């Protein structure tokens, strides 16, 4: 009878050990990235990141397209906005990748430089990107 009990105790320990190993693996993977899933992370070398610069271009294009569709001349004067560059970016893993961009633009009429904040969601597996928000930046930005 004692043999059965000790054998049973060994069987009970195996699932517990497996669960502990699995949990420790998960913790090491998450801590290995140094951030939590879903947290915003800074995009480094924004000036050289072609994907981020292209998303900035896309944001301005979509904004101008929306202005034309609504017959509104908008923030850029009569001619809309021209993309200059993305000066800062963060990304966040959601159901796709959400990019938070600080975009420098020039008004087509008057040539005034302005900053806009843009939010774009990219779903590579669907080959889609969608502009969620594009508005004048409320934060001051100093050119470096």
Backbone as a ProteinNet text record, in pm:
[ID]
protein_1_A
[PRIMARY]
XXXXXXXXXXXXXXXXXXXXXXXXXXXXXXXXXXXXXXXXXXXXXXXXXXXXXXXXXXXXXXXXXXXXXXXXXXXXXXXXXXXXXXXXXXXXXXXXXXXXXXXXXXXXXXXXXXXXXXXXXXXXXXXXXXXXXXXXXXXXXXXX
[TERTIARY]
81.3	0	86.1	195.1	284.5	344.7	368.9	426.3	330.8	201	101.3	95.8	96.9	88.8	208.3	328	446	450.1	400.6	395	295.2	185.1	82.5	136.6	214	275.3	370.1	443.5	533.7	456	342.6	261.1	201.3	163.2	105.5	210.8	335.2	442	478	458.6	497.1	415.9	283	208.9	246.4	269	306.8	442	534.9	667.4	656.2	572.8	554.4	496.6	399.9	338.2	441	520	622.7	726.2	768.4	863.8	804.5	679.6	612.2	602.3	562.4	549.8	684.4	788	920.4	969	937	971.9	900.1	769.9	691.8	746.7	780.5	834.4	967.6	1051.4	1181.8	1165.6	1067.8	1043.6	996.7	899.9	847.9	955.3	1027.5	1130.1	1248.1	1267.4	1375.2	1354.8	1230.2	1202.4	1210.6	1208	1221.1	1097	986.1	862.5	745.8	630.1	509.3	445.6	375.8	303.9	198.9	187.8	90.7	143.4	263.7	322.2	382.9	374.2	437.2	588.6	655.6	801.7	848.9	957.8	1014.6	1073.8	1052.2	1116.3	1247.9	1356	1487.6	1524.9	1613.8	1660.3	1543.8	1449.5	1329.1	1363.8	1465.2	1501.9	1541	1596.2	1643	1544.7	1439.4	1342.3	1245.9	1266.3	1187.2	1038.3	1006.5	866.3	796.1	862.3	803.5	787.6	887.6	878.1	764.3	749.2	640.7	504.4	495.2	368.8	336.3	437.9	416	363	423	377.7	231	201.5	65.9	-32	6.8	-79.7	-118	-19.7	-44.7	-133.1	-104.2	-183.9	-330.3	-352	-488.5	-560.5	-488.1	-546.8	-591.6	-504	-538.1	-657.4	-661	-771.4	-903.4	-899.7	-1020.4	-1067.4	-972.7	-1009.4	-1081.1	-1028.5	-1090.6	-1229.1	-1244.5	-1374	-1480.4	-1439.7	-1535.4	-1545.9	-1472.2	-1477.3	-1424.3	-1340.8	-1287	-1141.6	-1105.1	-967	-873.3	-924.2	-849.5	-731.6	-646.1	-534.6	-425	-415.5	-303.9	-330.7	-429.7	-461.6	-535.1	-533.1	-608	-546.8	-416.9	-351.8	-325.7	-362.9	-336.7	-197.1	-148.8	-18.7	75.7	205.2	309.4	390.2	416	496.9	640.7	699	841.9	916.8	879.7	946.5	877	903.2	859.9	975.6	948.8	1055.5	1061.2	951.6	948.9	840.8	862.4	763.2	769.7	653.3	641	551.6	568.2	478.7	428.4	313.3	246.3	183.3	207.3	148.3	4.7	-88.8	-230.8	-277.3	-393.5	-429.7	-370.4	-240.6	-159.3	-56	-1.3	94.1	39.8	24.1	-24	96.9	108.6	218.4	167.4	241.1	215.1	328.2	294.4	395.9	385.5	498.9	505	557.6	472.2	501.2	521.2	631.5	656.8	601.3	519.6	460.2	486	462.6	470.8	338.7	284.5	160.9	194.3	106.6	131.6	119.5	35.8	22.9	90.6	192	262.3	388.7	400.5	522.5	553.2	452.3	473.1	495.5	592.3	620.5	532.1	469.8	382.1	408.1	369.7	381	241.9	226.8	102.4	130.5	33.9	40	-51.9	1	-71.6	-74.4	-184.1	-193.9	-237.2	-156.4	-182.3	-174.7	-270.2	-264.9	-229.6	-129.3	-83.4	-111.6	-173.7	-197	-130.4	-2.5	74.3	11.9	-47.9	-104	-225.9	-288.4	-400.6	-357	-230.6	-175.8	-261	-290.1	-373.3	-308.4	-339	-301.4	-414.5	-439.1	-553.1	-512.2	-543	-519.5	-632.5	-596.9	-697.3	-712.5	-601.1	-604.3	-491.6	-519.5	-419	-461.7	-387.2	-426.4	-303	-316.6	-202.2	-149.6	-19.4	42.8	20.8	-7.3	-26.1	100.3	202.5	328.7	429	510.9	617.9	726.3	787.4	895.4	1010.2	1129.2	1247.3	1330.4	1358.5	1438.9	1580.4	1632.3	1770.3	1864
-118	0	124.9	122	236.6	262.7	158.8	175.5	249.2	218.4	287.9	436.5	469.1	608.7	689.5	633.4	708.8	723	620.1	627.4	736.2	740.9	841.4	982	996.9	1125.7	1171.7	1080	1114.8	1162.6	1099.8	1141.2	1279	1309.6	1440.2	1549.8	1518.9	1618.2	1657.4	1566.4	1593.9	1708.1	1711.1	1824.3	1956.6	1953.6	2075.6	2124.5	2032	2067.4	2124.4	2062.5	2110.6	2251.7	2277.2	2410.6	2513.3	2478.9	2571.3	2601.2	2499.6	2521.3	2610.7	2587.2	2668.4	2814.3	2837.6	2973.9	3044.5	2974.3	3038	3071.3	2986.1	3014.5	3140.4	3148.3	3265.9	3393.7	3387.7	3506.2	3547.4	3452.2	3487	3547.2	3500.3	3556.8	3700.9	3726.7	3862.3	3954.3	3911.4	3998.9	4012.6	3917.3	3926.5	4041.3	4072.8	4185	4317.9	4315.8	4437.9	4525.1	4472.4	4549.9	4454.2	4507.1	4426.7	4428.4	4323.4	4317.3	4427.3	4500.5	4607.7	4743.4	4747.3	4873.8	4946.4	5078.2	5157.2	5152.1	5142.2	5145.1	5246.7	5311	5411.3	5344.5	5405.5	5360.4	5436.8	5364.3	5428.7	5457.2	5553.8	5593.6	5621.9	5701.8	5733	5790.5	5874.7	5938	5835.7	5723.2	5620.3	5505.6	5503.4	5394.6	5420.4	5349.4	5373	5344.8	5241.9	5208.4	5321.8	5376.3	5485.2	5610.4	5643.1	5760.2	5742.3	5620.7	5593.1	5606.2	5563.9	5579.6	5727.1	5809.3	5954.2	6011.5	5968.9	6011.3	5968.8	5844.5	5790.5	5874.5	5912	5991.1	6124	6192.4	6323	6304.9	6203.1	6176.4	6149.6	6063.9	6030.9	6153.8	6236.1	6358.1	6450.6	6471.8	6558.2	6501.2	6369	6303.1	6325.5	6314.7	6338.1	6483.1	6575.9	6717	6739.8	6680.4	6696.9	6634.6	6517.3	6449.6	6530.2	6601.5	6678.9	6823.3	6858.4	6994.4	7096.6	7053.3	7140.8	7171.4	7294.3	7332.6	7300	7301.3	7251.5	7333.5	7268.2	7331.3	7378	7318.2	7348.9	7462.4	7542.5	7648.6	7589	7657.6	7612.1	7490.5	7465.3	7357.8	7232.1	7226.5	7107.1	7107.3	6988.6	6972.7	6889.4	6916.9	6834.9	6768.5	6640.8	6565.8	6614.9	6637.4	6668.9	6548.9	6507.5	6392.8	6356.1	6234.4	6192	6222.1	6293.3	6333.1	6247	6178	6089.5	5984.5	5865.5	5759.1	5659.7	5605.1	5494.9	5391.3	5266.1	5163.7	5077.8	5015.4	4935.8	4815.1	4697.2	4577.5	4566.4	4569.9	4552.1	4441.8	4450.5	4354.3	4409.6	4405.1	4468.4	4551.6	4650.3	4740.7	4882.4	4946.7	5084.9	5176.3	5269.6	5365.6	5501.9	5564.1	5701.2	5786	5874.6	5950.2	6099	6164.9	6311.1	6347.4	6412	6437.3	6586.3	6617.8	6756	6772.2	6875.6	6903.7	7048.7	7078	7214.4	7244.2	7362.5	7399.8	7427.3	7380.7	7400.4	7547.6	7619.5	7763.1	7831.9	7907.2	7981	7912.8	7782.4	7710.7	7709	7721.8	7722.1	7579.7	7563.6	7433.1	7413.4	7295.5	7262.6	7119	7088.9	6953.7	6894.3	6768.3	6695.8	6564.7	6519.6	6387.9	6295.7	6178.1	6082.8	5947.4	5874.4	5736.6	5649.9	5547.5	5457.7	5314.2	5230.5	5088.1	5011.2	4923.6	4841.5	4695.6	4625.3	4481	4413.9	4377	4324.3	4200.2	4112.7	3990.2	4017	4132.3	4172.8	4275	4312.2	4416.9	4543.5	4584.5	4703.2	4799.5	4925.3	5030	5131.1	5183.7	5274.5	5392.5	5511.4	5633.1	5648.2	5647.6	5662.5	5807.4	5881.3	6018.5	6098.3	6224.2	6314.6	6454.8	6515.2	6647.5	6728.5	6860.8	6945.1	6904.4	6901.3	6862.2	6971.1	6926.7	7021	7039.3	6956.1	6965.4	7046.2	7120.7	7193.8	7096.2	7122.1	7037.5	7126.3	7093.1	7171.5	7091.5	7150.8	7082.8	7066.1	6943.9	6915	6907.9
0	0	0	73.1	78.7	-57.6	-132.3	-265.3	-356.6	-345.5	-427	-393.9	-266.6	-222.6	-269.4	-257.9	-299.2	-450.2	-519.1	-664	-707.2	-637.5	-665.2	-637.9	-530.9	-498.4	-607.9	-667.3	-777.8	-899.6	-926.7	-1040.6	-1020.2	-897	-866.6	-879.4	-852	-858.3	-1000.8	-1096.6	-1235.8	-1298	-1283.8	-1340.3	-1274.6	-1144.4	-1073.5	-1124.1	-1142.5	-1193.7	-1334.6	-1417.4	-1554.1	-1555.3	-1469.7	-1461.7	-1415.8	-1314.9	-1265.9	-1373.5	-1447.3	-1556.3	-1664.1	-1697.9	-1798.6	-1754.4	-1631.1	-1579	-1573.5	-1533.1	-1528.5	-1669.1	-1766.4	-1905.5	-1953.6	-1925.4	-1966.9	-1905.1	-1779.4	-1711	-1771	-1806.9	-1864.7	-2002.9	-2080.1	-2212.4	-2200.2	-2113.2	-2096.5	-2041.5	-1939.4	-1883.3	-1977.9	-2066.9	-2165.2	-2261.6	-2290.6	-2378.8	-2306.4	-2175.5	-2098	-2097.9	-2144.1	-2144.8	-2142.9	-2112.2	-2111.2	-2248.8	-2282.3	-2408.1	-2407.8	-2518.2	-2528.5	-2485.7	-2431.9	-2388.3	-2508.4	-2509.6	-2616	-2602.6	-2716.1	-2715.9	-2819.3	-2787.9	-2877.6	-3001.3	-3116.6	-3239.5	-3249.4	-3253.1	-3260	-3405.2	-3424.2	-3557.5	-3652.3	-3604.7	-3681.1	-3818.2	-3824	-3951.1	-4057.3	-4014	-4108.4	-4125.8	-4047.6	-4053.5	-4169.3	-4279.7	-4400.7	-4378.9	-4301.3	-4276.3	-4201.8	-4100.5	-4021.9	-4107.7	-4188.2	-4275.7	-4376.6	-4428	-4522.1	-4454.1	-4328.1	-4254.4	-4231.8	-4211.2	-4199.9	-4330.2	-4440.6	-4573.4	-4595.3	-4559.2	-4570.5	-4488.3	-4366.2	-4277.9	-4342.8	-4397	-4460.2	-4583.4	-4662.5	-4782.6	-4746.3	-4646.2	-4603.5	-4547.6	-4472.5	-4417.3	-4530	-4629.1	-4742.3	-4819.7	-4834	-4904.6	-4830.6	-4698.2	-4617.6	-4629.2	-4631.7	-4647.4	-4779.9	-4886	-5018.2	-5022.7	-4961.2	-4961.2	-4888	-4784.2	-4705.2	-4752.1	-4856.3	-4908	-4811.2	-4718	-4614.1	-4647.6	-4639.9	-4670.1	-4555.2	-4433.9	-4318.3	-4274.3	-4199.8	-4131	-4225.3	-4340.9	-4430.1	-4525.3	-4503.4	-4597.2	-4716.5	-4829.9	-4946.6	-5013.6	-4995.1	-5068.8	-4990.1	-4864.5	-4784.7	-4725.9	-4695.5	-4630.1	-4714.8	-4699.8	-4762.8	-4653.5	-4671.7	-4575.9	-4580.1	-4460.8	-4451.8	-4397	-4273.8	-4212.7	-4082.1	-4036.1	-3903.7	-3809.9	-3701.8	-3610.1	-3484.6	-3453.5	-3336.8	-3359.6	-3302.1	-3319.9	-3204.5	-3174.5	-3079.4	-3145.6	-3103.1	-3154.5	-3040.2	-3065	-2963.4	-3032.5	-2976.4	-3032.6	-2981.9	-3076	-3046.1	-3141	-3199	-3304.1	-3433.4	-3439.2	-3541.7	-3468.7	-3536.8	-3472.4	-3484.7	-3371	-3368.4	-3356.4	-3450.8	-3451.5	-3409	-3318.3	-3273.9	-3332.1	-3423.8	-3497.2	-3469.7	-3462.2	-3462.1	-3600.8	-3680.5	-3821.3	-3846.2	-3911	-3952.6	-4094	-4112.5	-4243.2	-4280.6	-4407.3	-4458	-4525.9	-4500.9	-4569.7	-4715.3	-4804.3	-4948.3	-4986.2	-4912.5	-4935	-4817.8	-4844.6	-4740.1	-4691.5	-4709.8	-4672	-4523.2	-4439.9	-4295.4	-4244.4	-4153.6	-4094.1	-3971.8	-3964.2	-3851.6	-3806.7	-3682.9	-3627.6	-3608.3	-3646.4	-3629	-3557.6	-3480.6	-3417.8	-3496.2	-3527.7	-3610	-3540.8	-3558.2	-3508.4	-3626.8	-3655.7	-3768.1	-3717.1	-3759.9	-3726.8	-3853.3	-3840.7	-3952	-3918.2	-4012.1	-3998.8	-4118.9	-4103.6	-4217.1	-4281	-4200.6	-4256.1	-4343	-4327.4	-4411.9	-4517.6	-4512.6	-4599.1	-4589.9	-4464.9	-4446.4	-4348.6	-4368.5	-4274	-4272.4	-4152.9	-4136.2	-4049.3	-4095.7	-4018.9	-3918	-3789.6	-3684.2	-3639.7	-3641.4	-3591.8	-3656.8	-3688.1	-3742.5	-3702.2	-3610.1	-3560.9	-3525	-3521.7	-3483.4	-3345.3	-3333.6	-3207.9	-3103.7	-2981.9	-2873	-2792	-2819.4	-2746.4	-2825.9	-2754.2	-2819.8	-2861.4	-2974.1	-3020.9	-3062.9	-3017.4	-3051.2	-3149.7	-3263.1	-3365.4	-3314.6	-3327.3	-3282.4	-3398.7
[MASK]
++++++++++++++++++++++++++++++++++++++++++++++++++++++++++++++++++++++++++++++++++++++++++++++++++++++++++++++++++++++++++++++++++++++++++++++++

